[in-house]
mmCIF file with all atom_site columns, C-alpha atoms in Angstrom:
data_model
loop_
_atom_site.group_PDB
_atom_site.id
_atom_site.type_symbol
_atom_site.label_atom_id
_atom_site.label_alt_id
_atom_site.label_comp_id
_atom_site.label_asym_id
_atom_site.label_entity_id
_atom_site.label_seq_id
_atom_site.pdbx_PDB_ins_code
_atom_site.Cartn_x
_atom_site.Cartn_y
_atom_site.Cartn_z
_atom_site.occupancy
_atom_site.B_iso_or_equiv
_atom_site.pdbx_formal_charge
_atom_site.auth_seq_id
_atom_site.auth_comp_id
_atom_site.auth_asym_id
_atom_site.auth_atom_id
_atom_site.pdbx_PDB_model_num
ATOM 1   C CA . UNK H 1 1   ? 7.455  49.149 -6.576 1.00 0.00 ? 287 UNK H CA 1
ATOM 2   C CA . UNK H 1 2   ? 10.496 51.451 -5.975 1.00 0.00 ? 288 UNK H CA 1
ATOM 3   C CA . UNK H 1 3   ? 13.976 50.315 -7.681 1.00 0.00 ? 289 UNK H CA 1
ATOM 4   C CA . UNK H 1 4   ? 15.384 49.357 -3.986 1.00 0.00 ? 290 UNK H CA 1
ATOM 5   C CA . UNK H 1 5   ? 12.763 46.722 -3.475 1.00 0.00 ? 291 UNK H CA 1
ATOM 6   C CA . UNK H 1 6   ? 12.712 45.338 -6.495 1.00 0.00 ? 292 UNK H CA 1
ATOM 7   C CA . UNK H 1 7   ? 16.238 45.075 -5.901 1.00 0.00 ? 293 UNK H CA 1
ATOM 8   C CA . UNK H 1 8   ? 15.990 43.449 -3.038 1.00 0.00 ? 294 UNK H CA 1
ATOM 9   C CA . UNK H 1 9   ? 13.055 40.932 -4.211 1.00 0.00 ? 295 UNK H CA 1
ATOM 10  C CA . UNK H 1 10  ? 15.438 39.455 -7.229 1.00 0.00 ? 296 UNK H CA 1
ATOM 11  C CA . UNK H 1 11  ? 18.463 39.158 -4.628 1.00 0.00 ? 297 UNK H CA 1
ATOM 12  C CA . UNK H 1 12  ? 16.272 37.335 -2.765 1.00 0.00 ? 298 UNK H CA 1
ATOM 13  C CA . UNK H 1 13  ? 14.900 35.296 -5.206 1.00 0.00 ? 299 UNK H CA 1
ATOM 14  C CA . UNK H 1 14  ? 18.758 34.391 -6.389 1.00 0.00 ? 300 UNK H CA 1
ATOM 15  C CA . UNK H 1 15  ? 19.653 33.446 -3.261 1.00 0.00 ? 301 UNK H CA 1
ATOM 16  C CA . UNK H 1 16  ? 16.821 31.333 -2.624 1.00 0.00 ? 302 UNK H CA 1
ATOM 17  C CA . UNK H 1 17  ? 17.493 29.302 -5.564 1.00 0.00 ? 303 UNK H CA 1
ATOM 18  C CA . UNK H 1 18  ? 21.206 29.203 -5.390 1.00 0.00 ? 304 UNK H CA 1
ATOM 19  C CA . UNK H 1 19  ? 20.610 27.739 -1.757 1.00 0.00 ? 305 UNK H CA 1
ATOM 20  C CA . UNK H 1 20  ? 18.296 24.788 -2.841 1.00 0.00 ? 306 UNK H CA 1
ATOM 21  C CA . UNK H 1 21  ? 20.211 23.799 -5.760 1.00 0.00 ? 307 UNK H CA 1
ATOM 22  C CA . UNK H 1 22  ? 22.972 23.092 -3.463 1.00 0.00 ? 308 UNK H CA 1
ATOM 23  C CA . UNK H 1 23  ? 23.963 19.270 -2.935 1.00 0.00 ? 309 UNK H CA 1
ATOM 24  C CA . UNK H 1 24  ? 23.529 18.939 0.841  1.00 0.00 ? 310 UNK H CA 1
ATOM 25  C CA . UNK H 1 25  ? 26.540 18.007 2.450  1.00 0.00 ? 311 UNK H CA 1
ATOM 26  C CA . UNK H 1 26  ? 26.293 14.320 4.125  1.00 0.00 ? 312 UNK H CA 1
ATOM 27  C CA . UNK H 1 27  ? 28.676 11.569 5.645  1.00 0.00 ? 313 UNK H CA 1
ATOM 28  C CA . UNK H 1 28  ? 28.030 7.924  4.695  1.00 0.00 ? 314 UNK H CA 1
ATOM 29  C CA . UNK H 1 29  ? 26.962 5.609  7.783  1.00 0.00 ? 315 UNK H CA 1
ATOM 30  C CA . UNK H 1 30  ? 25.978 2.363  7.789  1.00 0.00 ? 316 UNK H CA 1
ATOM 31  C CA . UNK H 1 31  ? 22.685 0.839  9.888  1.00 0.00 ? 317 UNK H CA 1
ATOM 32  C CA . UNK H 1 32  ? 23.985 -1.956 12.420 1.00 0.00 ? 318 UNK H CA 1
ATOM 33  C CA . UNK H 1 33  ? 20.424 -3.455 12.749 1.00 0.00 ? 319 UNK H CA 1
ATOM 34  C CA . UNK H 1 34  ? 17.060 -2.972 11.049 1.00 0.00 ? 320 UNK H CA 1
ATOM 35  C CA . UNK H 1 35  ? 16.003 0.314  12.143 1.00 0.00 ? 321 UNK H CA 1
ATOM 36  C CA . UNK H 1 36  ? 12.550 2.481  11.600 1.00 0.00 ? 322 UNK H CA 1
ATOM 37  C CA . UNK H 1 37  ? 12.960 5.186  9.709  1.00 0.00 ? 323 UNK H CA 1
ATOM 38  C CA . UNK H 1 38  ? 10.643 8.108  11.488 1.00 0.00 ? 324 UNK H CA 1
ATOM 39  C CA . UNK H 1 39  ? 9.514  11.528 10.625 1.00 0.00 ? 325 UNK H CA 1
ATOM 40  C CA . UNK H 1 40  ? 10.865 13.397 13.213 1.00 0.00 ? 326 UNK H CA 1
ATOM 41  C CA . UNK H 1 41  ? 13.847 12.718 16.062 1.00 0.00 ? 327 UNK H CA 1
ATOM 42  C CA . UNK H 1 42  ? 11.729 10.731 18.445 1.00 0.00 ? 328 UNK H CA 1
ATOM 43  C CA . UNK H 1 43  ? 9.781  7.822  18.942 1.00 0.00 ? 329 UNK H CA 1
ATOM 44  C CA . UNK H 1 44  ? 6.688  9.853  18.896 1.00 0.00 ? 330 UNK H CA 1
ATOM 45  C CA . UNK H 1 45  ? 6.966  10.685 14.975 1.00 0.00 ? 331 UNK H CA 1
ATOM 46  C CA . UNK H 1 46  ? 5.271  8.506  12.640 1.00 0.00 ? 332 UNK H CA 1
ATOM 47  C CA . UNK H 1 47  ? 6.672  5.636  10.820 1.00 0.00 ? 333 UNK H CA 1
ATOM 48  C CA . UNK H 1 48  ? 8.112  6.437  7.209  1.00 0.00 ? 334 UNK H CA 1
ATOM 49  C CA . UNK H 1 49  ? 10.410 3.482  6.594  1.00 0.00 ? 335 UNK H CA 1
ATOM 50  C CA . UNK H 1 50  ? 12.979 1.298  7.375  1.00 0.00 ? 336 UNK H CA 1
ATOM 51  C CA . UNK H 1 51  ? 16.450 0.764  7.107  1.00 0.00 ? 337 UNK H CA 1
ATOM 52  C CA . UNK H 1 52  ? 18.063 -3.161 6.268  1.00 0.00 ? 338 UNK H CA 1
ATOM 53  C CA . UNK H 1 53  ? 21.021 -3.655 8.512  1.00 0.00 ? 339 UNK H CA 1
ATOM 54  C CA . UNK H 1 54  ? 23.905 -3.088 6.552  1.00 0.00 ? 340 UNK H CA 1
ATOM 55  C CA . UNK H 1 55  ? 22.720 -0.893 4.397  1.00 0.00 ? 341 UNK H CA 1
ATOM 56  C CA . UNK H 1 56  ? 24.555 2.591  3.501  1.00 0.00 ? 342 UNK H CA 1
ATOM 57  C CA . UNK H 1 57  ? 22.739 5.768  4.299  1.00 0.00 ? 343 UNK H CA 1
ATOM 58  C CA . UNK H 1 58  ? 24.050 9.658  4.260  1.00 0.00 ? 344 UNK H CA 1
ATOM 59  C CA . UNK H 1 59  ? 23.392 11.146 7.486  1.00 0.00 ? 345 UNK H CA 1
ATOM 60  C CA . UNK H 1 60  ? 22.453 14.932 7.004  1.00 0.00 ? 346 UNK H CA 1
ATOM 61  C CA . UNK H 1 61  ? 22.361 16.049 10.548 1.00 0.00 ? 347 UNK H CA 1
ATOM 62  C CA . UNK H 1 62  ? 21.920 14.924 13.999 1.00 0.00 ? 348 UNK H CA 1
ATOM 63  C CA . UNK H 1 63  ? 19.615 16.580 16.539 1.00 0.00 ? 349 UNK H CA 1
ATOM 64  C CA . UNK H 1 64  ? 21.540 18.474 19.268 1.00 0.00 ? 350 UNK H CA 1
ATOM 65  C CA . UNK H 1 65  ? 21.303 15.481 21.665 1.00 0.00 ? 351 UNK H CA 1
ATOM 66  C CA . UNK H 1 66  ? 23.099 13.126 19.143 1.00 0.00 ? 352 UNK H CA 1
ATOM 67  C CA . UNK H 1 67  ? 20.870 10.560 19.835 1.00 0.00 ? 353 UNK H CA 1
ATOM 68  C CA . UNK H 1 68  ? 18.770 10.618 16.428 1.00 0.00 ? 354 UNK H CA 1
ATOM 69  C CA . UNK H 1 69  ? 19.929 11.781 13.266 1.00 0.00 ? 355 UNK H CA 1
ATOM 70  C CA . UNK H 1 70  ? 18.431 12.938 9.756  1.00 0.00 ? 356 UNK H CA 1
ATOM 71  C CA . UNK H 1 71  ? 19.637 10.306 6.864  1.00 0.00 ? 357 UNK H CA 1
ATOM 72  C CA . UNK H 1 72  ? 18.778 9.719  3.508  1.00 0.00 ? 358 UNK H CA 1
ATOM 73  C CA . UNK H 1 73  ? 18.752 6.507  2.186  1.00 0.00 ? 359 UNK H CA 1
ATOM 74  C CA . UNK H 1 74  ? 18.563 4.981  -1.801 1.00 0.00 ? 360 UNK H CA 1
ATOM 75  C CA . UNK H 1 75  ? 15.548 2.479  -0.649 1.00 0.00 ? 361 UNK H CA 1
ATOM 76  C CA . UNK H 1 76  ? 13.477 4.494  1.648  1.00 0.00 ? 362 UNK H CA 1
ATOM 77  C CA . UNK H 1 77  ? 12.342 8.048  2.498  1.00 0.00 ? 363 UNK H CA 1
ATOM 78  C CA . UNK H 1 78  ? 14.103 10.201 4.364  1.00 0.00 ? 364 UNK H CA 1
ATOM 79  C CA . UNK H 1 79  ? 14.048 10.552 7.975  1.00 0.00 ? 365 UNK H CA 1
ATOM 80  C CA . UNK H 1 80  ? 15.227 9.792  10.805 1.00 0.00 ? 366 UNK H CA 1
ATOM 81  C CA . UNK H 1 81  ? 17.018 6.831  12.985 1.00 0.00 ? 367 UNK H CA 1
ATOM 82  C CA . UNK H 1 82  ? 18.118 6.859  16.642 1.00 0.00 ? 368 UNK H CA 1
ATOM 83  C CA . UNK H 1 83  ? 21.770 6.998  15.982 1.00 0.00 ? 369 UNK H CA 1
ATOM 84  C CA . UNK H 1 84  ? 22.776 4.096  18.289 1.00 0.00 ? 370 UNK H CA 1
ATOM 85  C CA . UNK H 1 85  ? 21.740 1.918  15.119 1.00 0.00 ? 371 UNK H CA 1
ATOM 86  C CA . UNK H 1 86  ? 24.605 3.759  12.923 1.00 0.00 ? 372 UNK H CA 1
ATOM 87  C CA . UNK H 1 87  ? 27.618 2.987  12.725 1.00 0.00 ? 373 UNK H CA 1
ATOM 88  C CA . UNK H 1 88  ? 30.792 4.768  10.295 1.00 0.00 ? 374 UNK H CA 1
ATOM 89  C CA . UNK H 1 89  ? 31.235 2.729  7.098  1.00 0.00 ? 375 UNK H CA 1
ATOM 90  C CA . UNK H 1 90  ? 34.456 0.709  7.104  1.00 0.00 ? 376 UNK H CA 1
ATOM 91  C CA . UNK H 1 91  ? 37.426 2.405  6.368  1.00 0.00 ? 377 UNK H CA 1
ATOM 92  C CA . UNK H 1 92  ? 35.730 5.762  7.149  1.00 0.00 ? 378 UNK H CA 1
ATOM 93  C CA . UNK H 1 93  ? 37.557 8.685  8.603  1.00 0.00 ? 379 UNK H CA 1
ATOM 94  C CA . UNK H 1 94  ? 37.161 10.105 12.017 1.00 0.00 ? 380 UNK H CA 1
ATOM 95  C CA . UNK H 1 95  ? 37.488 13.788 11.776 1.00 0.00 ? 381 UNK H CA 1
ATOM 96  C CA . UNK H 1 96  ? 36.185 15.639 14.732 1.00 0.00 ? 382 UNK H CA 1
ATOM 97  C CA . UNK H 1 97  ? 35.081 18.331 12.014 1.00 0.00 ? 383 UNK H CA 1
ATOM 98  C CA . UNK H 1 98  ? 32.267 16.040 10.583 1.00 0.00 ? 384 UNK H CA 1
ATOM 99  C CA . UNK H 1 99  ? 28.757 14.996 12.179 1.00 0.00 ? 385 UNK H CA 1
ATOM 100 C CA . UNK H 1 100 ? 28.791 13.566 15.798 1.00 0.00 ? 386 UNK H CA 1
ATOM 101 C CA . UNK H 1 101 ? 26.629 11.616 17.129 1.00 0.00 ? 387 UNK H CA 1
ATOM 102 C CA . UNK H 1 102 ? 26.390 8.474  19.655 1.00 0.00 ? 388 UNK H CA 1
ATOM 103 C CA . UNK H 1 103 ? 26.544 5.297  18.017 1.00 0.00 ? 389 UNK H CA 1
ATOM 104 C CA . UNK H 1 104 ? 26.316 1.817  19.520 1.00 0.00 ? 390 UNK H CA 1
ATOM 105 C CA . UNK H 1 105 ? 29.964 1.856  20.342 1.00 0.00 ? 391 UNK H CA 1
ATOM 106 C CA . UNK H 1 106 ? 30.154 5.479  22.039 1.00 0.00 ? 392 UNK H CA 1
ATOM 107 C CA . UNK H 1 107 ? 30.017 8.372  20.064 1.00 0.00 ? 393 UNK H CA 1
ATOM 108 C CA . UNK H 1 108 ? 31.022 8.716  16.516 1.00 0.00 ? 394 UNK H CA 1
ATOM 109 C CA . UNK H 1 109 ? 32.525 12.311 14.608 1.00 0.00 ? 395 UNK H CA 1
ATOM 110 C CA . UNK H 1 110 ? 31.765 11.019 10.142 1.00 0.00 ? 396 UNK H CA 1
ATOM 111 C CA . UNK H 1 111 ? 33.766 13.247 8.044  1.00 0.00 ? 397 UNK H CA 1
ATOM 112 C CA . UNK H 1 112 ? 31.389 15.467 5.390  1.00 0.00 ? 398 UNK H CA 1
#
């Protein structure tokens, strides 16, 4: 293996690590009902858990629709909700910068 590559493999290998050891970055929500916590953005993905209404989740992402979004919860797996069961935790800011999505009361911009 040539100096170059080898090069190359251990930047890699850095990287890759110095990626996953990064906290993902989240914004708190809050379920409005009990909610099924699913596999994949759609009703079609399996059942993984569910979420209490009321209770505090970080949503990681939201698929391109808005409609379901990726959370991670203290109680449950992760997954994901449709997003018209979330709702911004009280006193929560509305930056436009953050993760949109449509919530039961129109749509919804968390800040990270």
């Amino acid at each position: 293996m040539n100096v170059r590559r080898l090069s190359a493999l251990v930047a890699f290998i850095f990287a890759t690590l110095f990626v996953v050891t990064l906290p993902a970055e989240a914004a708190r929500a809050v379920a409005v009902a009990n909610v099924t916590v699913r596999a994949g953005p759609g009703v079609q993905h399996r059942t993984v858990g569910r979420l209490r209404a009321g209770e505090r989740v970080n949503v990681t992402r939201c698929a391109s629709s808005r409609r379901w979004c990726h959370v991670q919860s203290r109680r449950t797996r992760d997954g994901w909700v449709s997003s018209r069961y979330l709702d911004r935790v009280r006193g929560g800011s509305n930056r436009p910068s953050g993760i949109c999505f449509y919530g039961q009361r129109g749509q919804i911009c968390l800040s990270r």
